Amino acid sequence: MPMLIGSNWVADAHSTFESINPATGQPNFLISAAGEAQVDQAVDAAWRAVRQPAWRDMLPHRRAALLRAIADGMDRNADTLARLQMIENGKVWRECQAQVASASATFRYYAGVCETLNAEVTPSRGNYLSMTQYEPYGVVAAITPWNSPMTMEAQKVAPALAAGNAVILKPSEVTSSPALELGRIALEAGLPPGILNVVTGLGAAAGKRLVEHPGVRMVSFTGGTASGRAIARAAADKLMPVALELGGKSPHIVFGDADQQAAIESVIGGIFEGSGQSCVAGSRLYVQRGIAQAFIEQLVARAAQLKIDLPDADGAQMGPIASFGHRDKIEGMVGTALAEGGEVLLGGRRPDAAALQAGAFYLPTILGGLGRDAHVVREEIFGPVLCVLPFDDEDDLVDQANDSAYGLAAGIWTADYRRAWRVARQLEAGSVWINTYKQLSIATPFGGFKQSGIGREKGLSGLRLYQQSKGIYWGM
Ligand code: NAD
């Protein structure tokens, strides 16, 4: 598959790599991998396009119309986009469909923001008019992971375009094809060539060059904390702003007075949806000691009923892990947990079904018997593995839940609204859910505390992320 640079589909790449269907082990596509030359071409194309009056001077309501045309194109091609994501990362079909719908809704949301967000006249202290205007950086890079490519890409590309930038999108090497399809849809919708470029390739080559390129003025990154740290270091050398959405190890908390059936369903969805490959996965379950035994027995029985199957099978609730290498990593981490005294309450191995043997499947897994210092309690697994830990009271809970390098999200189940408020305020997390989990709205800013990231995407501020303010003083 060629990459999109300006109006050209460029196959003449540094090298190529294969995309593999994790449900079957079969190859999908041969993808072009950008080296320095292709990244440099993309940055040149983006600067040429962003300086053209056709884009530079385009009025916000016209930019908004273009974003809506892209959303329409995504809706028309929804099945293609969903299928590309499904065969590359193995998410079940209905989840892929929901994510494409959410991605096109993100373009529509930022179309609305684009034509309604104001500049400001600020209080003057003399005989002048003072204003704050917001201007694009010029050329920005969006670097995305494989777990939810469409939604992550929309979350960056839509506000960056609404803000008036040209974008170079570098999708994950595991899931390159939905981004290429988005590039095609954007051109067809009438976006000027060069305003959205899609450069495919490896993080260590294409991604690294993009971040270090002097022509890239801002980077918006979603991915692992180690890659985020490397990008932040490179950005420090250039004194370039970065937005980092990184990993998590989110606590899902159940107090003794909670609606236990609702909590069980939520805990299961929170960790096993997408085979646990979600940055906000509720991977540490804290249950109040008085109800712990009965709650965990019911949870295990309910999770054992999950239908793990090929992603397009009827009623499939969990597909494969997105790659064979990532499944190896998950297996290794479960092995470490057992060596540290952990007990498998459910799963802990690959499924037996003959139809799943060729894919990278791993059963929903629940581990007990671990303390707060166990590796799997501290480190992100990014797979269908839940660690169960008891707690005594509110103080003990807050102490354990906050004892983590991460701070992306948390969930609280309780019938006591005062306690819900107290605990929500004390948890170190960018999103807190009370009597619900993984509820996300494009209108609400999203991001991490501590090592889960820097900056907030989504919402009105999600557009400002891609702009710099300019004070203008006008003598009267
Ligand atoms: P990753 O960090 O390996 O890769 C993410 C992207 O960065 C890929 O496109 C990759 O090619 C690129 N990349 C890697 N190293 C780079 C470098 N040095 N310079 C520039 N680009 C580089 O992450 P992944 O394995 O694709 O995704 C899983 C991780 O993403 C998990 O840790 C997960 O928690 C995190 N994630 C976070 C959020 C969030 O919003 N906070 C959302 C989804 C995923």
Coordinates of C-alpha atoms and ligand atoms in Angstrom, one line a residue:
M1 CA 0.0 0.0 0.0
P2 CA 1.4 3.4 -1.0
M3 CA 1.4 6.4 1.4
L4 CA -0.2 9.7 0.8
I5 CA 2.1 12.7 0.3
G6 CA 0.5 15.8 -1.1
S7 CA -1.8 14.6 -3.9
N8 CA 0.5 11.6 -4.6
W9 CA 0.2 8.0 -3.6
V10 CA 3.9 7.2 -3.1
A11 CA 5.0 3.6 -3.3
D12 CA 8.7 4.4 -3.7
A13 CA 9.5 3.9 0.0
H14 CA 12.5 3.2 2.1
S15 CA 11.2 -0.4 2.6
T16 CA 8.0 -2.3 3.2
F17 CA 6.4 -4.3 6.0
E18 CA 3.5 -6.7 6.3
S19 CA 0.3 -6.1 8.1
I20 CA -1.0 -9.4 9.6
N21 CA -4.6 -10.4 10.5
P22 CA -4.3 -11.4 14.2
A23 CA -7.4 -13.5 14.0
T24 CA -6.0 -15.8 11.3
G25 CA -2.2 -15.2 11.1
Q26 CA -2.6 -14.4 7.4
P27 CA -1.0 -11.4 5.8
N28 CA -3.3 -8.5 4.9
F29 CA -1.2 -6.0 3.0
L30 CA 2.3 -5.0 2.2
I31 CA 2.7 -1.4 3.5
S32 CA 5.3 1.2 2.4
A33 CA 7.6 2.2 5.2
A34 CA 8.8 5.8 5.1
G35 CA 12.4 6.6 5.6
E36 CA 13.9 10.1 6.1
A37 CA 13.3 11.0 2.4
Q38 CA 9.6 10.3 2.5
V39 CA 9.1 12.1 5.8
D40 CA 11.0 15.1 4.4
Q41 CA 8.8 15.1 1.3
A42 CA 5.7 15.0 3.4
V43 CA 6.9 18.0 5.5
D44 CA 7.7 20.0 2.4
A45 CA 4.3 19.1 0.9
A46 CA 2.5 20.1 4.1
W47 CA 4.3 23.5 4.3
R48 CA 3.6 24.3 0.6
A49 CA -0.1 23.5 1.2
V50 CA -0.6 25.3 4.5
R51 CA 0.9 28.6 3.0
Q52 CA -1.5 28.6 0.0
P53 CA -4.1 31.3 0.4
A54 CA -6.7 28.6 -0.5
W55 CA -6.1 27.0 3.0
R56 CA -4.4 29.8 4.9
D57 CA -7.2 32.3 4.3
M58 CA -10.1 29.9 4.3
L59 CA -12.8 31.2 6.5
P60 CA -13.7 29.0 9.5
H61 CA -17.2 28.1 8.2
R62 CA -15.7 26.9 5.0
R63 CA -13.2 24.8 6.9
A64 CA -16.1 23.4 9.0
A65 CA -17.9 22.5 5.8
L66 CA -14.9 20.5 4.7
L67 CA -14.7 18.7 8.0
R68 CA -18.4 17.8 7.6
A69 CA -17.7 16.5 4.1
I70 CA -15.0 14.3 5.5
A71 CA -17.4 13.0 8.1
D72 CA -20.0 12.3 5.3
G73 CA -17.3 10.4 3.4
M74 CA -16.5 8.3 6.5
D75 CA -20.1 7.4 7.0
R76 CA -20.4 6.4 3.3
N77 CA -17.3 4.2 3.7
A78 CA -18.1 3.1 7.2
D79 CA -18.0 -0.6 6.4
T80 CA -14.7 -0.4 4.6
L81 CA -13.1 1.6 7.5
A82 CA -14.5 -0.8 10.1
R83 CA -13.4 -3.9 8.1
L84 CA -9.8 -2.5 7.7
Q85 CA -9.6 -1.9 11.4
M86 CA -11.0 -5.4 12.2
I87 CA -8.6 -7.3 10.0
E88 CA -5.6 -5.3 11.3
N89 CA -6.3 -5.2 15.1
G90 CA -8.8 -7.9 15.6
K91 CA -11.5 -5.9 17.4
V92 CA -15.0 -7.4 17.1
W93 CA -17.1 -6.2 14.2
R94 CA -19.7 -4.2 16.2
E95 CA -17.0 -2.4 18.2
C96 CA -15.2 -1.5 14.9
Q97 CA -18.5 -0.1 13.5
A98 CA -19.1 1.9 16.7
Q99 CA -15.6 3.3 16.5
V100 CA -16.0 4.5 12.9
A101 CA -19.3 6.2 13.9
S102 CA -17.6 7.9 16.8
A103 CA -14.7 9.0 14.5
S104 CA -17.0 10.6 12.0
A105 CA -18.9 12.3 14.9
T106 CA -15.6 13.8 16.0
F107 CA -15.1 15.5 12.6
R108 CA -18.7 16.9 12.9
Y109 CA -18.1 18.1 16.5
Y110 CA -14.9 19.9 15.5
A111 CA -16.7 21.4 12.5
G112 CA -19.1 22.9 15.0
V113 CA -16.3 24.1 17.3
C114 CA -14.4 25.5 14.3
E115 CA -17.1 27.9 13.3
T116 CA -18.3 28.9 16.8
L117 CA -15.1 29.3 18.9
N118 CA -14.4 33.0 19.5
A119 CA -11.2 35.1 19.6
E120 CA -11.2 37.6 22.4
V121 CA -11.1 41.3 23.0
T122 CA -9.2 41.6 26.3
P123 CA -9.6 44.4 28.9
S124 CA -7.4 47.3 27.9
R125 CA -5.4 49.5 30.3
G126 CA -5.0 52.5 28.1
N127 CA -6.1 54.0 24.8
Y128 CA -5.7 50.9 22.8
L129 CA -7.7 47.9 21.7
S130 CA -6.2 44.6 22.8
M131 CA -7.1 41.2 21.3
T132 CA -6.2 37.6 21.6
Q133 CA -6.1 35.7 18.3
Y134 CA -5.5 32.0 17.9
E135 CA -3.3 30.8 15.0
P136 CA -2.3 27.4 13.8
Y137 CA 1.3 26.1 14.3
G138 CA 1.6 25.4 10.6
V139 CA 2.6 21.8 10.2
V140 CA 1.8 19.3 13.0
A141 CA 2.4 15.6 13.4
A142 CA -0.2 13.1 14.7
I143 CA 1.3 9.8 15.8
T144 CA -1.2 7.1 16.8
P145 CA -1.4 3.6 18.3
W146 CA -3.0 0.4 17.1
N147 CA -5.7 -0.3 19.7
S148 CA -8.3 2.2 18.5
P149 CA -6.8 3.7 15.4
M150 CA -9.9 5.4 13.9
T151 CA -11.0 7.2 17.0
M152 CA -7.5 8.3 18.0
E153 CA -6.8 9.6 14.5
A154 CA -10.1 11.5 14.3
Q155 CA -9.4 12.9 17.8
K156 CA -6.1 14.5 16.5
V157 CA -6.7 15.2 12.8
A158 CA -10.1 16.8 13.1
P159 CA -9.1 19.5 15.7
A160 CA -5.7 20.1 14.1
L161 CA -7.4 20.8 10.7
A162 CA -10.1 22.8 12.3
A163 CA -7.3 24.9 13.9
G164 CA -6.0 25.6 10.4
N165 CA -2.9 23.4 10.4
A166 CA -1.6 20.9 7.8
V167 CA -1.2 17.4 9.4
I168 CA 1.2 14.6 8.9
L169 CA -0.5 11.5 10.3
K170 CA 1.8 8.5 11.2
P171 CA -0.4 5.6 12.1
S172 CA 0.9 2.5 14.0
E173 CA 2.7 0.0 11.9
V174 CA 0.1 -2.6 13.1
T175 CA -2.9 -0.6 11.8
S176 CA -1.8 1.5 8.8
S177 CA -4.7 0.9 6.4
P178 CA -7.6 2.8 8.1
A179 CA -5.5 6.0 8.1
L180 CA -4.7 5.6 4.4
E181 CA -8.4 5.2 3.7
L182 CA -9.1 8.4 5.8
G183 CA -6.5 10.2 3.6
R184 CA -8.3 9.1 0.5
I185 CA -11.7 10.1 1.9
A186 CA -10.3 13.6 2.8
L187 CA -9.0 14.2 -0.7
E188 CA -12.3 13.1 -2.2
A189 CA -14.1 15.4 0.2
G190 CA -12.1 18.4 -1.3
L191 CA -9.4 18.9 1.4
P192 CA -6.6 20.7 -0.5
P193 CA -3.7 18.2 -1.3
G194 CA -0.9 18.3 1.3
I195 CA -3.2 19.4 4.1
L196 CA -3.5 15.8 5.3
N197 CA -0.6 13.5 4.6
V198 CA -0.4 9.9 5.7
V199 CA 3.1 8.6 6.2
T200 CA 3.3 4.9 7.1
G201 CA 6.3 3.3 8.7
L202 CA 8.0 2.2 11.9
G203 CA 8.2 4.3 15.0
A204 CA 11.9 4.1 15.3
A205 CA 12.4 5.4 11.7
A206 CA 9.5 7.4 10.3
G207 CA 8.1 8.4 13.7
K208 CA 11.4 9.5 15.1
R209 CA 12.3 11.5 12.0
L210 CA 8.9 13.2 12.0
V211 CA 9.4 14.3 15.7
E212 CA 12.9 15.5 15.1
H213 CA 12.2 17.3 11.8
P214 CA 12.8 21.0 12.1
G215 CA 9.7 21.7 9.9
V216 CA 7.3 20.0 12.3
R217 CA 6.1 22.6 14.9
M218 CA 4.0 20.4 17.2
V219 CA 3.5 16.7 17.9
S220 CA 0.3 15.1 19.2
F221 CA 1.1 11.5 20.3
T222 CA -0.9 8.6 21.7
G223 CA 0.9 5.4 22.7
G224 CA 3.1 3.8 25.3
T225 CA 4.8 5.7 28.1
A226 CA 8.3 4.7 27.0
S227 CA 7.7 6.1 23.4
G228 CA 6.1 9.2 24.9
R229 CA 9.2 9.8 27.0
A230 CA 11.5 9.4 23.9
I231 CA 9.3 11.9 22.0
A232 CA 9.3 14.4 24.9
R233 CA 13.1 14.3 25.0
A234 CA 13.3 14.9 21.2
A235 CA 10.8 17.8 21.6
A236 CA 12.9 19.3 24.4
D237 CA 15.8 19.6 22.0
K238 CA 13.6 21.5 19.6
L239 CA 11.7 23.4 22.3
M240 CA 8.5 22.1 20.6
P241 CA 5.1 21.6 22.3
V242 CA 3.9 18.1 22.5
A243 CA 0.6 16.5 23.6
L244 CA 1.1 13.1 25.1
E245 CA -1.7 10.5 25.8
L246 CA 0.0 7.6 27.4
G247 CA -0.5 4.3 29.2
G248 CA -2.7 3.5 32.3
K249 CA -3.2 1.1 35.1
S250 CA -6.7 2.2 36.1
P251 CA -8.4 1.2 39.4
H252 CA -12.0 0.0 39.2
I253 CA -13.4 0.3 42.8
V254 CA -16.4 -1.6 44.3
F255 CA -17.6 -0.6 47.8
G256 CA -19.8 -2.9 49.9
D257 CA -22.9 -0.9 49.3
A258 CA -22.7 -0.9 45.4
D259 CA -25.2 -2.3 43.0
Q260 CA -23.2 -5.5 42.6
Q261 CA -24.8 -6.8 39.4
A262 CA -24.3 -3.5 37.6
A263 CA -20.7 -3.3 39.0
I264 CA -19.9 -6.8 37.7
E265 CA -21.1 -6.0 34.2
S266 CA -19.1 -2.8 34.3
V267 CA -15.9 -4.4 35.6
I268 CA -16.2 -7.0 32.8
G269 CA -16.7 -4.4 30.1
G270 CA -14.0 -2.2 31.6
I271 CA -11.3 -4.8 31.2
F272 CA -12.3 -7.3 28.6
E273 CA -13.8 -5.1 25.9
G274 CA -11.3 -4.8 23.0
S275 CA -9.4 -7.7 24.7
G276 CA -8.2 -5.3 27.4
Q277 CA -6.2 -3.3 24.8
S278 CA -7.6 0.1 26.0
C279 CA -5.6 2.8 27.6
V280 CA -8.5 3.3 30.2
A281 CA -8.9 -0.5 30.8
G282 CA -9.9 -1.0 34.5
S283 CA -7.1 -3.4 35.1
R284 CA -6.9 -3.2 38.9
L285 CA -10.1 -4.2 40.7
Y286 CA -10.4 -3.1 44.3
V287 CA -13.3 -4.8 46.2
Q288 CA -14.2 -3.9 49.8
R289 CA -13.3 -6.9 52.0
G290 CA -16.7 -7.6 53.4
I291 CA -18.2 -8.5 49.9
A292 CA -14.9 -9.5 48.2
Q293 CA -15.3 -13.3 48.2
A294 CA -18.9 -13.4 47.0
F295 CA -18.4 -10.6 44.4
I296 CA -15.3 -12.3 42.9
E297 CA -17.0 -15.6 42.6
Q298 CA -19.9 -14.0 40.7
L299 CA -17.5 -12.0 38.6
V300 CA -15.5 -15.1 37.6
A301 CA -18.7 -17.0 36.7
R302 CA -20.0 -14.2 34.6
A303 CA -16.6 -13.5 32.8
A304 CA -16.4 -17.2 32.0
Q305 CA -19.5 -16.8 29.8
L306 CA -17.9 -14.2 27.5
K307 CA -17.8 -15.4 23.9
I308 CA -14.3 -15.3 22.6
D309 CA -14.3 -15.8 18.9
L310 CA -13.3 -14.6 15.4
P311 CA -14.0 -10.9 15.3
D312 CA -16.7 -11.2 12.6
A313 CA -18.4 -14.3 14.2
D314 CA -22.0 -13.8 15.4
G315 CA -22.2 -12.6 19.0
A316 CA -18.4 -12.5 19.4
Q317 CA -17.6 -10.4 22.5
M318 CA -13.8 -10.7 22.5
G319 CA -11.5 -11.1 19.5
P320 CA -7.7 -11.8 19.4
I321 CA -4.9 -9.8 20.8
A322 CA -3.8 -7.3 18.1
S323 CA -0.5 -9.0 17.3
F324 CA 1.3 -12.3 18.1
G325 CA 4.2 -10.4 19.6
H326 CA 1.9 -8.6 22.0
R327 CA 0.2 -11.9 23.0
D328 CA 3.7 -13.2 23.9
K329 CA 4.2 -10.2 26.1
I330 CA 0.9 -10.8 27.9
E331 CA 1.7 -14.4 28.4
G332 CA 5.1 -13.5 29.8
M333 CA 3.5 -11.0 32.3
V334 CA 1.0 -13.6 33.5
G335 CA 3.9 -16.0 34.0
T336 CA 5.7 -13.4 36.1
A337 CA 2.5 -12.9 38.2
L338 CA 2.3 -16.7 38.9
A339 CA 6.0 -16.7 39.9
E340 CA 5.3 -13.9 42.3
G341 CA 2.5 -15.9 44.1
G342 CA -0.5 -15.0 41.9
E343 CA -3.4 -17.3 41.5
V344 CA -5.3 -17.8 38.3
L345 CA -9.1 -17.4 39.1
L346 CA -10.0 -17.5 35.4
G347 CA -8.2 -18.0 32.0
G348 CA -4.4 -17.6 32.2
R349 CA -4.0 -19.4 28.9
R350 CA -4.9 -19.6 25.2
P351 CA -8.4 -20.9 24.2
D352 CA -8.8 -24.6 23.1
A353 CA -11.2 -24.0 20.2
A354 CA -9.8 -25.4 17.0
A355 CA -11.0 -22.3 15.0
L356 CA -8.9 -20.0 17.1
Q357 CA -5.6 -21.8 17.0
A358 CA -4.1 -19.8 14.1
G359 CA -4.9 -16.5 15.7
A360 CA -3.3 -14.5 18.6
F361 CA -6.1 -15.3 21.1
Y362 CA -5.9 -15.2 24.9
L363 CA -8.6 -16.0 27.3
P364 CA -10.2 -13.4 29.7
T365 CA -8.0 -13.7 32.7
I366 CA -8.5 -12.9 36.4
L367 CA -5.7 -13.0 38.9
G368 CA -5.9 -13.0 42.7
G369 CA -3.5 -13.4 45.5
L370 CA -1.2 -10.5 44.5
G371 CA 0.0 -7.6 46.6
R372 CA 0.4 -4.0 45.6
D373 CA 4.1 -4.5 44.7
A374 CA 3.6 -7.3 42.1
H375 CA 4.8 -6.4 38.6
V376 CA 1.4 -7.0 37.0
V377 CA -0.3 -4.7 39.6
R378 CA 2.1 -1.9 38.9
E379 CA 2.8 -2.2 35.1
E380 CA 0.4 -1.8 32.2
I381 CA -0.3 -5.2 30.6
F382 CA -2.6 -3.8 27.9
G383 CA -4.4 -7.2 27.6
P384 CA -7.4 -9.1 29.0
V385 CA -5.9 -9.5 32.5
L386 CA -7.6 -8.2 35.6
C387 CA -5.9 -8.2 39.0
V388 CA -8.2 -8.4 42.0
L389 CA -7.2 -6.7 45.3
P390 CA -9.2 -6.3 48.5
F391 CA -9.4 -3.1 50.5
D392 CA -10.6 -2.3 54.1
D393 CA -11.9 1.3 54.1
E394 CA -11.8 4.5 52.2
D395 CA -8.4 5.6 53.4
D396 CA -6.9 2.2 52.5
L397 CA -8.6 2.3 49.1
V398 CA -7.3 5.8 48.2
D399 CA -3.8 4.9 49.3
Q400 CA -3.7 1.7 47.2
A401 CA -5.5 3.2 44.2
N402 CA -3.1 6.2 44.0
D403 CA 0.0 4.0 44.5
S404 CA 0.7 3.9 40.8
A405 CA 3.0 5.7 38.3
Y406 CA -0.1 6.1 36.1
G407 CA -3.2 8.3 36.5
L408 CA -5.4 8.0 33.4
A409 CA -8.8 6.9 34.7
A410 CA -10.7 5.3 37.6
G411 CA -14.1 3.9 38.4
I412 CA -16.1 4.0 41.6
W413 CA -19.2 1.9 42.5
T414 CA -21.1 3.0 45.6
A415 CA -24.6 3.9 46.6
D416 CA -23.3 6.7 48.9
Y417 CA -23.1 10.0 46.9
R418 CA -21.1 11.8 49.5
R419 CA -18.4 9.0 49.5
A420 CA -18.5 9.0 45.6
W421 CA -17.7 12.7 45.6
R422 CA -15.0 12.4 48.3
V423 CA -13.2 9.5 46.6
A424 CA -13.5 11.0 43.1
R425 CA -11.8 14.2 44.3
Q426 CA -9.0 12.2 46.0
L427 CA -8.1 9.9 43.1
E428 CA -5.2 10.9 40.9
A429 CA -6.7 10.4 37.5
G430 CA -7.7 12.4 34.5
S431 CA -11.1 10.8 34.2
V432 CA -13.3 9.4 37.0
W433 CA -16.4 7.4 36.5
I434 CA -19.1 7.1 39.2
N435 CA -21.5 4.1 38.8
T436 CA -20.5 3.7 35.2
Y437 CA -17.2 3.0 33.4
K438 CA -15.5 3.9 30.0
Q439 CA -18.2 6.5 29.3
L440 CA -16.5 8.9 27.0
S441 CA -17.8 12.1 25.3
I442 CA -16.0 14.1 22.6
A443 CA -17.1 17.3 24.4
T444 CA -15.2 16.4 27.7
P445 CA -11.4 17.0 27.9
F446 CA -9.5 13.8 28.2
G447 CA -5.9 13.1 29.3
G448 CA -3.7 11.7 32.1
F449 CA -2.3 12.7 35.5
K450 CA 1.3 11.6 36.3
Q451 CA 2.9 9.3 33.7
S452 CA -0.3 8.9 31.8
G453 CA 0.4 12.0 29.8
I454 CA 0.6 15.8 29.3
G455 CA -2.2 17.9 27.8
R456 CA -5.9 17.3 27.2
E457 CA -7.5 16.2 23.9
K458 CA -11.3 16.5 23.1
G459 CA -13.6 19.3 24.0
L460 CA -13.1 23.0 23.1
S461 CA -9.6 22.9 24.5
G462 CA -8.8 20.0 22.1
L463 CA -8.8 22.5 19.3
R464 CA -6.7 25.1 21.2
L465 CA -4.1 22.3 21.6
Y466 CA -3.3 22.9 17.9
Q467 CA -3.1 26.7 18.1
Q468 CA -0.9 29.3 19.6
S469 CA -2.3 32.6 20.9
K470 CA -1.2 36.0 19.6
G471 CA -1.8 39.3 21.5
I472 CA -2.6 42.2 19.1
Y473 CA -2.5 45.8 20.4
W474 CA -4.1 48.5 18.3
G475 CA -3.5 52.1 19.3
M476 CA -6.6 54.3 19.3
Ligands
NAD1 P1 3.7 2.7 20.9 O1 4.2 3.7 21.8 O2 4.6 1.5 20.7 O3 3.4 3.3 19.5 C1 2.5 4.3 19.2 C2 2.9 5.1 18.0 O4 4.2 5.7 18.2 C3 3.1 4.2 16.8 O5 2.7 4.8 15.6 C4 4.6 4.0 16.7 O6 5.1 3.7 15.4 C5 5.1 5.4 17.2 N1 6.4 5.4 17.8 C6 7.0 4.5 18.6 N2 8.2 5.0 19.0 C7 8.4 6.2 18.5 C8 9.4 7.2 18.6 N3 10.5 7.0 19.3 N4 9.2 8.4 17.9 C9 8.1 8.6 17.2 N5 7.1 7.7 17.1 C10 7.2 6.5 17.7 O7 2.3 2.3 21.5 P2 1.3 1.1 20.9 O8 1.9 -0.2 21.4 O9 1.0 1.3 19.5 O10 0.0 1.4 21.7 C11 -0.2 0.9 23.0 C12 0.0 2.0 24.1 O11 -0.7 3.2 23.8 C13 -0.4 1.6 25.4 O12 0.6 1.9 26.4 C14 -1.7 2.4 25.7 O13 -2.0 2.6 27.0 C15 -1.4 3.6 24.9 N6 -2.6 4.3 24.6 C16 -2.9 5.5 25.3 C17 -4.1 6.1 25.0 C18 -4.5 7.4 25.7 O14 -5.3 8.1 25.2 N7 -3.9 7.7 26.8 C19 -5.0 5.6 24.1 C20 -4.7 4.5 23.4 C21 -3.5 3.8 23.7

